[in-house]
mmCIF file of C-alpha atoms in Angstrom:
data_model
loop_
_atom_site.group_PDB
_atom_site.id
_atom_site.type_symbol
_atom_site.label_atom_id
_atom_site.label_comp_id
_atom_site.label_asym_id
_atom_site.label_seq_id
_atom_site.Cartn_x
_atom_site.Cartn_y
_atom_site.Cartn_z
ATOM 1 C CA MET A 1 -0.312 0.134 0.016
ATOM 2 C CA THR A 2 1.299 3.479 -0.815
ATOM 3 C CA ARG A 3 1.541 6.339 1.589
ATOM 4 C CA TYR A 4 -0.989 7.856 -0.339
ATOM 5 C CA ALA A 5 -3.331 5.470 0.373
ATOM 6 C CA SER A 6 -3.820 6.362 4.105
ATOM 7 C CA ARG A 7 -5.576 9.377 3.004
ATOM 8 C CA LEU A 8 -8.946 7.376 2.279
ATOM 9 C CA SER A 9 -11.013 6.666 4.876
ATOM 10 C CA SER A 10 -13.053 4.015 2.966
ATOM 11 C CA PRO A 11 -12.352 2.478 -0.365
ATOM 12 C CA ILE A 12 -14.614 4.297 -2.811
ATOM 13 C CA GLY A 13 -13.380 2.908 -5.995
ATOM 14 C CA ALA A 14 -12.463 4.733 -8.856
ATOM 15 C CA PRO A 15 -14.259 7.916 -9.677
ATOM 16 C CA GLU A 16 -17.173 7.371 -12.347
ATOM 17 C CA PRO A 17 -16.965 9.709 -15.671
ATOM 18 C CA LEU A 18 -18.228 13.109 -14.821
ATOM 19 C CA SER A 19 -21.447 13.196 -16.497
ATOM 20 C CA LEU A 20 -23.138 16.436 -17.502
ATOM 21 C CA ARG A 21 -25.961 15.865 -15.006
ATOM 22 C CA ALA A 22 -23.430 15.992 -12.111
ATOM 23 C CA ILE A 23 -21.387 18.873 -13.217
ATOM 24 C CA ARG A 24 -25.114 20.431 -13.087
ATOM 25 C CA LEU A 25 -25.714 19.116 -9.858
ATOM 26 C CA ILE A 26 -22.553 20.218 -8.438
ATOM 27 C CA LEU A 27 -22.669 23.673 -9.879
ATOM 28 C CA LEU A 28 -26.072 24.006 -8.466
ATOM 29 C CA VAL A 29 -25.188 23.151 -4.575
ATOM 30 C CA ALA A 30 -22.049 25.359 -4.942
ATOM 31 C CA GLY A 31 -23.977 28.279 -6.285
ATOM 32 C CA LEU A 32 -26.583 27.828 -3.225
ATOM 33 C CA ALA A 33 -23.879 27.719 -0.765
ATOM 34 C CA MET A 34 -22.514 30.684 -1.935
ATOM 35 C CA PHE A 35 -25.936 32.382 -2.174
ATOM 36 C CA PRO A 36 -25.879 33.828 1.275
ATOM 37 C CA PHE A 37 -22.070 34.980 1.044
ATOM 38 C CA GLU A 38 -21.380 38.672 -0.011
ATOM 39 C CA PRO A 39 -17.916 38.636 -1.119
ATOM 40 C CA ALA A 40 -15.593 39.731 2.067
ATOM 41 C CA VAL A 41 -13.008 42.872 1.537
ATOM 42 C CA ALA A 42 -9.387 41.719 1.933
ATOM 43 C CA HIS A 43 -7.557 41.632 5.071
ATOM 44 C CA VAL A 44 -8.178 45.582 6.397
ATOM 45 C CA LYS A 45 -4.785 45.597 8.214
ATOM 46 C CA TRP A 46 -2.947 45.669 4.720
ATOM 47 C CA PHE A 47 -4.490 48.309 2.823
ATOM 48 C CA ALA A 48 -6.031 50.724 5.671
ATOM 49 C CA PRO A 49 -4.664 52.606 9.014
ATOM 50 C CA TYR A 50 -5.858 51.300 12.248
ATOM 51 C CA ILE A 51 -5.145 50.939 15.768
ATOM 52 C CA ILE A 52 -4.931 47.687 17.328
ATOM 53 C CA ASP A 53 -5.621 48.483 20.881
ATOM 54 C CA ALA A 54 -8.751 50.885 20.255
ATOM 55 C CA PRO A 55 -11.897 49.854 22.178
ATOM 56 C CA PRO A 56 -13.969 47.342 19.970
ATOM 57 C CA GLN A 57 -17.524 47.935 19.406
ATOM 58 C CA PRO A 58 -19.570 46.645 22.218
ATOM 59 C CA VAL A 59 -20.939 43.039 21.513
ATOM 60 C CA THR A 60 -24.484 44.476 22.488
ATOM 61 C CA THR A 61 -24.083 46.577 19.262
ATOM 62 C CA VAL A 62 -23.183 43.452 17.029
ATOM 63 C CA ILE A 63 -26.299 41.457 18.419
ATOM 64 C CA ALA A 64 -28.631 44.411 18.016
ATOM 65 C CA ASP A 65 -27.874 44.680 14.107
ATOM 66 C CA ILE A 66 -30.626 43.149 12.239
ATOM 67 C CA TRP A 67 -28.196 42.478 9.373
ATOM 68 C CA PHE A 68 -25.810 40.361 11.184
ATOM 69 C CA TRP A 69 -29.287 37.898 12.195
ATOM 70 C CA ILE A 70 -30.417 37.923 8.387
ATOM 71 C CA GLY A 71 -26.825 36.782 7.590
ATOM 72 C CA ILE A 72 -26.588 33.829 10.155
ATOM 73 C CA ALA A 73 -29.890 32.752 9.012
ATOM 74 C CA LEU A 74 -29.299 32.374 5.457
ATOM 75 C CA VAL A 75 -26.223 30.438 6.565
ATOM 76 C CA VAL A 76 -28.222 28.069 8.513
ATOM 77 C CA ILE A 77 -30.601 27.520 5.949
ATOM 78 C CA PHE A 78 -28.246 26.916 3.019
ATOM 79 C CA PHE A 79 -25.993 24.648 5.385
ATOM 80 C CA ALA A 80 -28.869 22.874 6.438
ATOM 81 C CA GLY A 81 -29.784 22.427 2.486
ATOM 82 C CA THR A 82 -26.309 21.146 1.518
ATOM 83 C CA ARG A 83 -26.429 18.773 3.944
ATOM 84 C CA LEU A 84 -29.867 17.343 2.861
ATOM 85 C CA ILE A 85 -28.420 17.091 -0.107
ATOM 86 C CA GLU A 86 -25.446 15.501 0.908
ATOM 87 C CA ILE A 87 -27.258 12.644 2.775
ATOM 88 C CA SER A 88 -29.310 11.933 -0.438
ATOM 89 C CA THR A 89 -28.724 9.930 -3.298
ATOM 90 C CA TRP A 90 -27.395 13.036 -5.054
ATOM 91 C CA GLY A 91 -24.700 13.667 -2.220
ATOM 92 C CA GLU A 92 -22.335 10.618 -3.338
ATOM 93 C CA THR A 93 -23.025 12.007 -6.739
ATOM 94 C CA ILE A 94 -21.636 15.125 -6.152
ATOM 95 C CA HIS A 95 -18.811 14.057 -4.224
ATOM 96 C CA ARG A 96 -17.521 11.572 -7.297
ATOM 97 C CA GLY A 97 -17.959 14.445 -9.292
ATOM 98 C CA LEU A 98 -15.806 16.430 -7.291
ATOM 99 C CA ASP A 99 -13.064 13.414 -7.058
ATOM 100 C CA ARG A 100 -13.104 13.082 -10.632
ATOM 101 C CA ALA A 101 -12.697 16.790 -11.259
ATOM 102 C CA THR A 102 -9.502 17.053 -8.519
ATOM 103 C CA ALA A 103 -8.518 14.004 -8.989
ATOM 104 C CA PHE A 104 -5.086 14.918 -10.765
ATOM 105 C CA LEU A 105 -4.044 17.194 -7.442
ATOM 106 C CA TRP A 106 -5.458 14.405 -4.925
ATOM 107 C CA ASN A 107 -3.143 11.786 -6.294
ATOM 108 C CA ARG A 108 0.038 14.126 -5.623
ATOM 109 C CA LEU A 109 -1.857 16.441 -3.045
ATOM 110 C CA ASP A 110 1.490 16.166 -0.617
ATOM 111 C CA ASP A 111 3.650 17.540 -3.465
ATOM 112 C CA TYR A 112 1.181 20.479 -4.439
ATOM 113 C CA VAL A 113 1.111 21.153 -0.519
ATOM 114 C CA ARG A 114 4.803 21.434 -0.603
ATOM 115 C CA VAL A 115 5.473 23.568 -3.825
ATOM 116 C CA THR A 116 2.744 26.258 -2.894
ATOM 117 C CA VAL A 117 3.783 26.818 0.776
ATOM 118 C CA GLY A 118 7.443 26.900 -0.612
ATOM 119 C CA ALA A 119 6.390 29.426 -3.303
ATOM 120 C CA PHE A 120 4.716 31.403 -0.820
ATOM 121 C CA PHE A 121 7.885 31.811 1.308
ATOM 122 C CA VAL A 122 9.541 32.197 -1.909
ATOM 123 C CA ALA A 123 7.537 35.206 -2.345
ATOM 124 C CA ILE A 124 7.355 36.766 0.714
ATOM 125 C CA PHE A 125 11.449 36.652 0.676
ATOM 126 C CA SER A 126 11.206 38.283 -2.791
ATOM 127 C CA VAL A 127 9.201 41.056 -1.404
ATOM 128 C CA GLY A 128 11.258 41.627 1.907
ATOM 129 C CA GLY A 129 10.807 43.556 4.662
ATOM 130 C CA VAL A 130 8.166 41.190 6.617
ATOM 131 C CA TYR A 131 7.679 38.414 8.903
ATOM 132 C CA LEU A 132 4.701 36.395 7.352
ATOM 133 C CA THR A 133 2.201 39.052 6.148
ATOM 134 C CA PRO A 134 2.232 42.667 4.631
ATOM 135 C CA ASP A 135 1.159 44.161 7.764
ATOM 136 C CA LEU A 136 4.082 42.649 9.862
ATOM 137 C CA LYS A 137 6.987 44.633 8.610
ATOM 138 C CA THR A 138 10.685 44.333 10.030
ATOM 139 C CA PRO A 139 13.827 46.210 8.941
ATOM 140 C CA SER A 140 15.730 43.077 9.703
ATOM 141 C CA GLU A 141 17.076 41.814 6.112
ATOM 142 C CA TRP A 142 18.215 38.370 7.800
ATOM 143 C CA VAL A 143 14.382 37.708 8.163
ATOM 144 C CA SER A 144 13.954 37.368 4.509
ATOM 145 C CA TRP A 145 16.694 35.109 4.601
ATOM 146 C CA LEU A 146 15.548 33.034 7.311
ATOM 147 C CA GLN A 147 12.343 32.641 4.800
ATOM 148 C CA LEU A 148 14.240 31.438 2.030
ATOM 149 C CA LEU A 149 15.837 28.889 4.132
ATOM 150 C CA ILE A 150 12.604 27.597 5.027
ATOM 151 C CA ALA A 151 11.506 27.484 1.339
ATOM 152 C CA GLY A 152 14.438 25.344 0.889
ATOM 153 C CA CYS A 153 13.846 22.922 3.834
ATOM 154 C CA ILE A 154 10.491 22.201 2.660
ATOM 155 C CA PHE A 155 11.545 20.737 -0.631
ATOM 156 C CA PHE A 156 13.482 17.987 1.163
ATOM 157 C CA ARG A 157 11.433 15.686 3.296
ATOM 158 C CA PRO A 158 14.168 15.151 6.093
ATOM 159 C CA THR A 159 14.263 18.652 6.800
ATOM 160 C CA MET A 160 10.472 19.598 6.577
ATOM 161 C CA PRO A 161 10.022 19.629 10.390
ATOM 162 C CA LEU A 162 12.731 22.043 10.308
ATOM 163 C CA ALA A 163 10.723 24.525 8.359
ATOM 164 C CA GLY A 164 7.847 24.213 10.351
ATOM 165 C CA ILE A 165 9.759 25.304 13.201
ATOM 166 C CA GLY A 166 10.988 28.024 11.298
ATOM 167 C CA ILE A 167 7.473 29.246 10.799
ATOM 168 C CA ILE A 168 6.886 29.168 14.844
ATOM 169 C CA ALA A 169 10.072 31.111 14.847
ATOM 170 C CA LEU A 170 9.102 33.979 12.633
ATOM 171 C CA TRP A 171 5.767 33.983 14.469
ATOM 172 C CA LEU A 172 7.726 34.551 17.947
ATOM 173 C CA LEU A 173 10.203 36.820 16.484
ATOM 174 C CA ALA A 174 7.202 39.271 15.308
ATOM 175 C CA LEU A 175 6.328 39.556 19.258
ATOM 176 C CA ARG A 176 9.553 41.634 19.374
ATOM 177 C CA ASP A 177 7.547 44.435 17.372
ATOM 178 C CA TYR A 178 3.921 43.503 17.669
ATOM 179 C CA ASP A 179 1.477 42.937 20.418
ATOM 180 C CA LEU A 180 0.406 39.221 21.190
ATOM 181 C CA PHE A 181 -3.389 40.504 20.591
ATOM 182 C CA HIS A 182 -2.086 41.492 16.772
ATOM 183 C CA LEU A 183 -0.232 38.141 16.005
ATOM 184 C CA PHE A 184 -3.174 35.890 17.209
ATOM 185 C CA ASP A 185 -4.366 36.759 13.675
ATOM 186 C CA TYR A 186 -1.798 34.478 12.225
ATOM 187 C CA LEU A 187 -1.283 31.901 14.808
ATOM 188 C CA ALA A 188 -3.826 29.369 14.033
ATOM 189 C CA LEU A 189 -2.763 29.008 10.317
ATOM 190 C CA GLY A 190 1.076 29.176 11.131
ATOM 191 C CA VAL A 191 0.509 26.391 13.751
ATOM 192 C CA GLY A 192 -1.324 24.312 11.017
ATOM 193 C CA VAL A 193 1.335 24.423 8.481
ATOM 194 C CA ALA A 194 3.916 23.834 10.919
ATOM 195 C CA ALA A 195 2.441 20.586 11.997
ATOM 196 C CA TYR A 196 1.573 19.476 8.531
ATOM 197 C CA LEU A 197 5.239 20.198 7.959
ATOM 198 C CA ILE A 198 6.289 18.048 10.786
ATOM 199 C CA MET A 199 3.595 15.115 10.314
ATOM 200 C CA GLU A 200 4.031 14.923 6.532
ATOM 201 C CA PRO A 201 7.441 12.939 6.675
ATOM 202 C CA SER A 202 6.603 11.251 9.654
ATOM 203 C CA LYS A 203 6.546 7.035 9.675
ATOM 204 C CA ASN A 204 3.834 7.091 12.082
ATOM 205 C CA GLU A 205 1.185 6.564 9.711
ATOM 206 C CA ALA A 206 -1.472 7.276 12.327
ATOM 207 C CA LEU A 207 0.159 10.765 13.269
ATOM 208 C CA ARG A 208 0.564 11.417 9.358
ATOM 209 C CA SER A 209 -2.795 10.692 8.591
ATOM 210 C CA HIS A 210 -3.982 14.007 10.299
ATOM 211 C CA ARG A 211 -1.534 16.264 8.646
ATOM 212 C CA PHE A 212 -4.333 17.481 6.158
ATOM 213 C CA GLU A 213 -6.687 17.975 8.893
ATOM 214 C CA ALA A 214 -4.340 20.206 10.848
ATOM 215 C CA LEU A 215 -3.977 22.574 7.924
ATOM 216 C CA ARG A 216 -7.976 22.499 7.518
ATOM 217 C CA TRP A 217 -8.587 23.282 11.065
ATOM 218 C CA GLY A 218 -5.552 26.005 11.072
ATOM 219 C CA LEU A 219 -7.096 27.836 8.433
ATOM 220 C CA ALA A 220 -10.577 27.596 9.535
ATOM 221 C CA ILE A 221 -9.917 28.948 13.206
ATOM 222 C CA ALA A 222 -7.910 32.070 11.433
ATOM 223 C CA LEU A 223 -10.761 32.687 9.072
ATOM 224 C CA MET A 224 -13.277 32.809 12.189
ATOM 225 C CA TRP A 225 -10.940 34.859 13.984
ATOM 226 C CA SER A 226 -9.878 37.469 11.803
ATOM 227 C CA SER A 227 -13.482 37.767 10.557
ATOM 228 C CA LEU A 228 -14.655 38.910 14.029
ATOM 229 C CA GLU A 229 -12.648 42.628 12.819
ATOM 230 C CA LYS A 230 -15.635 43.495 11.037
ATOM 231 C CA PHE A 231 -18.082 43.439 13.841
ATOM 232 C CA ALA A 232 -15.365 44.608 16.311
ATOM 233 C CA TYR A 233 -13.928 47.428 14.333
ATOM 234 C CA PRO A 234 -16.512 48.090 11.123
ATOM 235 C CA GLU A 235 -14.598 51.393 10.752
ATOM 236 C CA TRP A 236 -11.163 49.663 9.541
ATOM 237 C CA PHE A 237 -13.494 48.656 6.559
ATOM 238 C CA TYR A 238 -14.592 52.360 5.742
ATOM 239 C CA PRO A 239 -11.659 53.468 3.836
ATOM 240 C CA LEU A 240 -11.838 50.452 1.893
ATOM 241 C CA VAL A 241 -15.293 50.614 0.829
ATOM 242 C CA GLU A 242 -15.438 54.656 0.099
ATOM 243 C CA GLU A 243 -12.341 54.030 -2.084
ATOM 244 C CA LYS A 244 -13.423 51.088 -3.638
ATOM 245 C CA PRO A 245 -17.366 51.226 -3.878
ATOM 246 C CA PHE A 246 -18.109 48.304 -6.311
ATOM 247 C CA LEU A 247 -16.657 46.106 -3.596
ATOM 248 C CA THR A 248 -20.397 46.145 -1.762
ATOM 249 C CA PHE A 249 -22.558 45.499 -5.114
ATOM 250 C CA GLY A 250 -24.445 48.307 -4.193
ATOM 251 C CA MET A 251 -25.232 47.467 -0.524
ATOM 252 C CA PRO A 252 -25.240 50.141 2.141
ATOM 253 C CA ARG A 253 -21.652 50.075 3.636
ATOM 254 C CA ASP A 254 -23.038 48.931 7.056
ATOM 255 C CA VAL A 255 -25.023 46.844 5.639
ATOM 256 C CA PHE A 256 -22.254 44.975 3.500
ATOM 257 C CA ILE A 257 -19.555 44.860 6.615
ATOM 258 C CA PRO A 258 -21.432 42.709 9.019
ATOM 259 C CA MET A 259 -22.593 40.435 5.838
ATOM 260 C CA ALA A 260 -19.230 39.995 4.956
ATOM 261 C CA GLY A 261 -18.286 39.169 8.492
ATOM 262 C CA VAL A 262 -20.629 36.622 8.805
ATOM 263 C CA ALA A 263 -19.747 34.996 5.306
ATOM 264 C CA GLU A 264 -16.261 35.017 6.515
ATOM 265 C CA PHE A 265 -16.730 33.227 10.002
ATOM 266 C CA THR A 266 -19.419 30.857 8.963
ATOM 267 C CA MET A 267 -17.645 29.516 5.694
ATOM 268 C CA GLY A 268 -14.596 29.065 7.996
ATOM 269 C CA PHE A 269 -16.882 27.229 10.345
ATOM 270 C CA GLY A 270 -18.152 25.032 7.562
ATOM 271 C CA LEU A 271 -14.679 23.869 6.784
ATOM 272 C CA LEU A 272 -15.027 21.925 10.105
ATOM 273 C CA TRP A 273 -18.217 19.894 9.588
ATOM 274 C CA THR A 274 -19.248 17.642 7.297
ATOM 275 C CA PRO A 275 -17.136 16.363 3.857
ATOM 276 C CA LEU A 276 -19.760 18.110 1.756
ATOM 277 C CA VAL A 277 -20.200 21.041 3.554
ATOM 278 C CA ARG A 278 -16.607 21.656 3.854
ATOM 279 C CA ARG A 279 -15.850 21.109 0.164
ATOM 280 C CA LEU A 280 -18.215 23.489 -0.944
ATOM 281 C CA SER A 281 -17.245 26.121 1.761
ATOM 282 C CA ALA A 282 -13.415 25.432 0.555
ATOM 283 C CA ILE A 283 -14.809 26.636 -3.081
ATOM 284 C CA ALA A 284 -16.808 29.392 -2.283
ATOM 285 C CA LEU A 285 -13.899 30.777 -0.121
ATOM 286 C CA LEU A 286 -11.543 30.025 -3.060
ATOM 287 C CA VAL A 287 -13.797 32.212 -5.556
ATOM 288 C CA ILE A 288 -13.833 35.005 -3.006
ATOM 289 C CA PHE A 289 -10.410 35.250 -2.343
ATOM 290 C CA THR A 290 -9.497 35.072 -5.893
ATOM 291 C CA ALA A 291 -12.164 37.720 -7.176
ATOM 292 C CA ALA A 292 -10.234 39.946 -4.199
ATOM 293 C CA VAL A 293 -7.035 39.884 -6.038
ATOM 294 C CA TRP A 294 -8.104 42.002 -9.134
ATOM 295 C CA PRO A 295 -9.100 45.109 -6.930
ATOM 296 C CA PHE A 296 -6.556 44.571 -4.315
ATOM 297 C CA GLY A 297 -3.470 43.583 -6.528
ATOM 298 C CA ARG A 298 -0.226 41.619 -5.856
ATOM 299 C CA ILE A 299 0.019 42.242 -2.188
ATOM 300 C CA ASP A 300 -3.537 40.308 -1.847
ATOM 301 C CA LEU A 301 -2.065 37.712 -4.066
ATOM 302 C CA ILE A 302 0.811 36.975 -1.916
ATOM 303 C CA GLY A 303 -0.649 37.632 1.503
ATOM 304 C CA HIS A 304 -3.798 35.140 0.893
ATOM 305 C CA GLY A 305 -1.564 32.637 -1.353
ATOM 306 C CA LEU A 306 -1.375 30.447 1.542
ATOM 307 C CA ILE A 307 -4.539 30.196 2.309
ATOM 308 C CA MET A 308 -5.862 29.984 -1.152
ATOM 309 C CA ALA A 309 -3.566 26.694 -1.751
ATOM 310 C CA ILE A 310 -5.175 25.270 1.556
ATOM 311 C CA LEU A 311 -8.311 25.951 0.011
ATOM 312 C CA VAL A 312 -7.831 23.810 -2.905
ATOM 313 C CA ALA A 313 -6.570 21.205 -0.799
ATOM 314 C CA VAL A 314 -9.680 21.209 1.160
ATOM 315 C CA ALA A 315 -11.659 20.861 -2.067
ATOM 316 C CA CYS A 316 -9.516 18.390 -3.242
ATOM 317 C CA ASP A 317 -9.929 16.344 0.103
ATOM 318 C CA GLN A 318 -11.525 12.822 -1.017
ATOM 319 C CA CYS A 319 -12.194 11.537 2.761
ATOM 320 C CA ARG A 320 -15.541 10.778 3.640
ATOM 321 C CA LYS A 321 -14.942 10.446 7.324
ATOM 322 C CA THR A 322 -15.781 13.124 9.837
ATOM 323 C CA ARG A 323 -13.409 12.784 12.693
ATOM 324 C CA MET A 324 -14.528 14.857 15.569
ATOM 325 C CA LEU A 325 -17.952 14.842 17.000
ATOM 326 C CA PRO A 326 -18.977 12.765 14.042
ATOM 327 C CA SER A 327 -22.487 11.194 15.744
ATOM 328 C CA LEU A 328 -23.466 15.009 16.214
ATOM 329 C CA LYS A 329 -22.522 16.965 12.952
ATOM 330 C CA ILE A 330 -24.824 14.227 11.132
ATOM 331 C CA HIS A 331 -27.954 15.991 12.513
ATOM 332 C CA ILE A 332 -29.240 18.700 10.512
ATOM 333 C CA ALA A 333 -30.656 20.415 13.830
ATOM 334 C CA ALA A 334 -26.904 20.452 14.863
ATOM 335 C CA ILE A 335 -25.943 23.249 12.363
ATOM 336 C CA PRO A 336 -27.673 26.357 14.096
ATOM 337 C CA GLY A 337 -26.126 25.277 17.275
ATOM 338 C CA GLY A 338 -22.991 24.716 16.384
ATOM 339 C CA VAL A 339 -22.729 28.150 14.574
ATOM 340 C CA ALA A 340 -24.002 29.578 17.866
ATOM 341 C CA THR A 341 -21.733 28.148 20.099
ATOM 342 C CA ALA A 342 -18.510 28.989 17.477
ATOM 343 C CA LEU A 343 -19.744 32.479 18.009
ATOM 344 C CA LEU A 344 -20.201 32.551 21.514
ATOM 345 C CA VAL A 345 -16.635 31.004 21.864
ATOM 346 C CA PHE A 346 -14.667 33.142 19.588
ATOM 347 C CA ALA A 347 -16.551 36.496 20.363
ATOM 348 C CA THR A 348 -15.970 35.664 24.238
ATOM 349 C CA ALA A 349 -12.451 35.130 23.366
ATOM 350 C CA TYR A 350 -11.667 38.233 21.263
ATOM 351 C CA TRP A 351 -13.580 40.446 23.414
ATOM 352 C CA GLY A 352 -12.479 39.015 26.463
ATOM 353 C CA LEU A 353 -8.459 38.736 25.642
ATOM 354 C CA HIS A 354 -8.900 42.321 24.054
ATOM 355 C CA LEU A 355 -10.072 43.623 27.371
ATOM 356 C CA THR A 356 -7.438 41.470 29.475
ATOM 357 C CA PHE A 357 -4.873 43.015 27.336
ATOM 358 C CA TYR A 358 -5.762 46.555 26.878
ATOM 359 C CA GLY A 359 -8.350 47.154 29.720
ATOM 360 C CA SER A 360 -11.361 49.040 29.461
ATOM 361 C CA GLU A 361 -9.639 52.508 29.116
ATOM 362 C CA TYR A 362 -8.233 53.614 25.677
ATOM 363 C CA SER A 363 -4.660 54.856 25.983
ATOM 364 C CA LEU A 364 -5.072 57.749 23.535
ATOM 365 C CA GLN A 365 -7.391 60.371 23.961
ATOM 366 C CA ALA A 366 -10.705 60.740 21.736
ATOM 367 C CA ALA A 367 -13.466 62.812 21.642
ATOM 368 C CA PRO A 368 -15.621 61.614 24.830
ATOM 369 C CA ASP A 369 -18.383 60.451 22.263
ATOM 370 C CA GLU A 370 -16.070 58.608 19.539
ATOM 371 C CA ARG A 371 -13.585 55.903 19.258
ATOM 372 C CA ALA A 372 -10.417 56.570 17.689
ATOM 373 C CA THR A 373 -9.714 53.286 15.614
ATOM 374 C CA HIS A 374 -7.473 54.862 13.061
ATOM 375 C CA SER A 375 -3.981 55.796 12.844
ATOM 376 C CA TYR A 376 -2.737 58.852 11.097
ATOM 377 C CA ASN A 377 -2.500 58.577 7.364
ATOM 378 C CA PRO A 378 -2.935 61.650 4.886
ATOM 379 C CA ASP A 379 -4.134 58.920 2.255
ATOM 380 C CA HIS A 380 -7.010 57.424 4.446
ATOM 381 C CA PRO A 381 -8.361 60.733 6.427
ATOM 382 C CA HIS A 382 -11.733 58.772 7.761
ATOM 383 C CA GLY A 383 -13.125 59.275 11.243
ATOM 384 C CA PRO A 384 -11.445 59.881 14.766
ATOM 385 C CA ARG A 385 -7.808 59.029 14.537
ATOM 386 C CA ALA A 386 -4.498 59.528 16.354
ATOM 387 C CA ASP A 387 -0.958 60.419 15.250
ATOM 388 C CA GLU A 388 0.680 57.457 15.934
ATOM 389 C CA GLY A 389 1.633 55.323 12.849
ATOM 390 C CA ILE A 390 0.113 52.247 11.333
ATOM 391 C CA GLY A 391 1.056 48.672 12.573
ATOM 392 C CA ALA A 392 2.590 47.910 15.814
ATOM 393 C CA PRO A 393 1.125 49.770 18.839
ATOM 394 C CA PRO A 394 2.407 53.207 20.011
ATOM 395 C CA THR A 395 4.491 51.778 22.663
ATOM 396 C CA LYS A 396 6.366 49.799 19.948
ATOM 397 C CA GLN A 397 6.961 52.107 17.250
#
């Protein structure tokens, strides 16, 4: 048995030819799954000014927003619809169609992941001056050479664990210049990729069988965490939607932003659900991230390159097994409870940790009835702002 055989949870046979009916069904279900999700804007910290220790919008304001609940309701309806199709005779037809369309990657998925992760580190080495993403800037030239070394280690299986350790080291190095709360945005994804690089060359097949799961969980947690910015700091997104109004597709700004936050959070949640839900969530996210490249350009492509590569891997995953809480996730009634639980856990962690790190009093003085959420930037003169620079908190400038 080859090492690739360990990916399959059960024998499903060779994929049947992809019929026109199967193609239509796949497109229909993917379209239904994507219908309630308005395209999310790019990672705001890469393109707009912000102050990380500004007080977030109160949770009570978020849950009082009718558009937040409309988004949640649409998500529950279409996740439930996808699950109904999954348990019907059409479910296996759609899976086999996806298997057929992605078999060329599935058969060499480890090679694909290694090449794309390596290419990502070559790309940020070429850009220079960043730790892991565009907003984590560093003047240290040797950091770029460490990134190139990580890329080199990925292409040799015995040194892949060293690359994984190197990714964690880059995140820890960023702590010299950036607050821990800021770096939480990138912790889960970094740990997921590092875990994959450590597990992939392992001779322990029981451990190795979890490598793609580690990637998927890391990405899902990262998406759910970062989506909360759209609820906590909608003002951060005002410069983007004012400068690129076409992003909202004609929707009012304060309708689009919470809907986009719901989209990002719930599709991240979908990556952790049943096989068809997670594959279609990955496809929907991949379409959204790919569409964002045109308005936001090379920075967005490089910054989201690793995320997009993992989404392709999730869409290709032929495993039909749900390892965590499978007896719960098979029930359609568990979907609203799962979404609600995830929102409660992540929102409590986000607002609670922000309060723990920065307290209830904001260090920069703003007008009594205003929240200063933007650092000074003449290109983005939106709302209350402070004179400190963009990026690290003022104490670390």
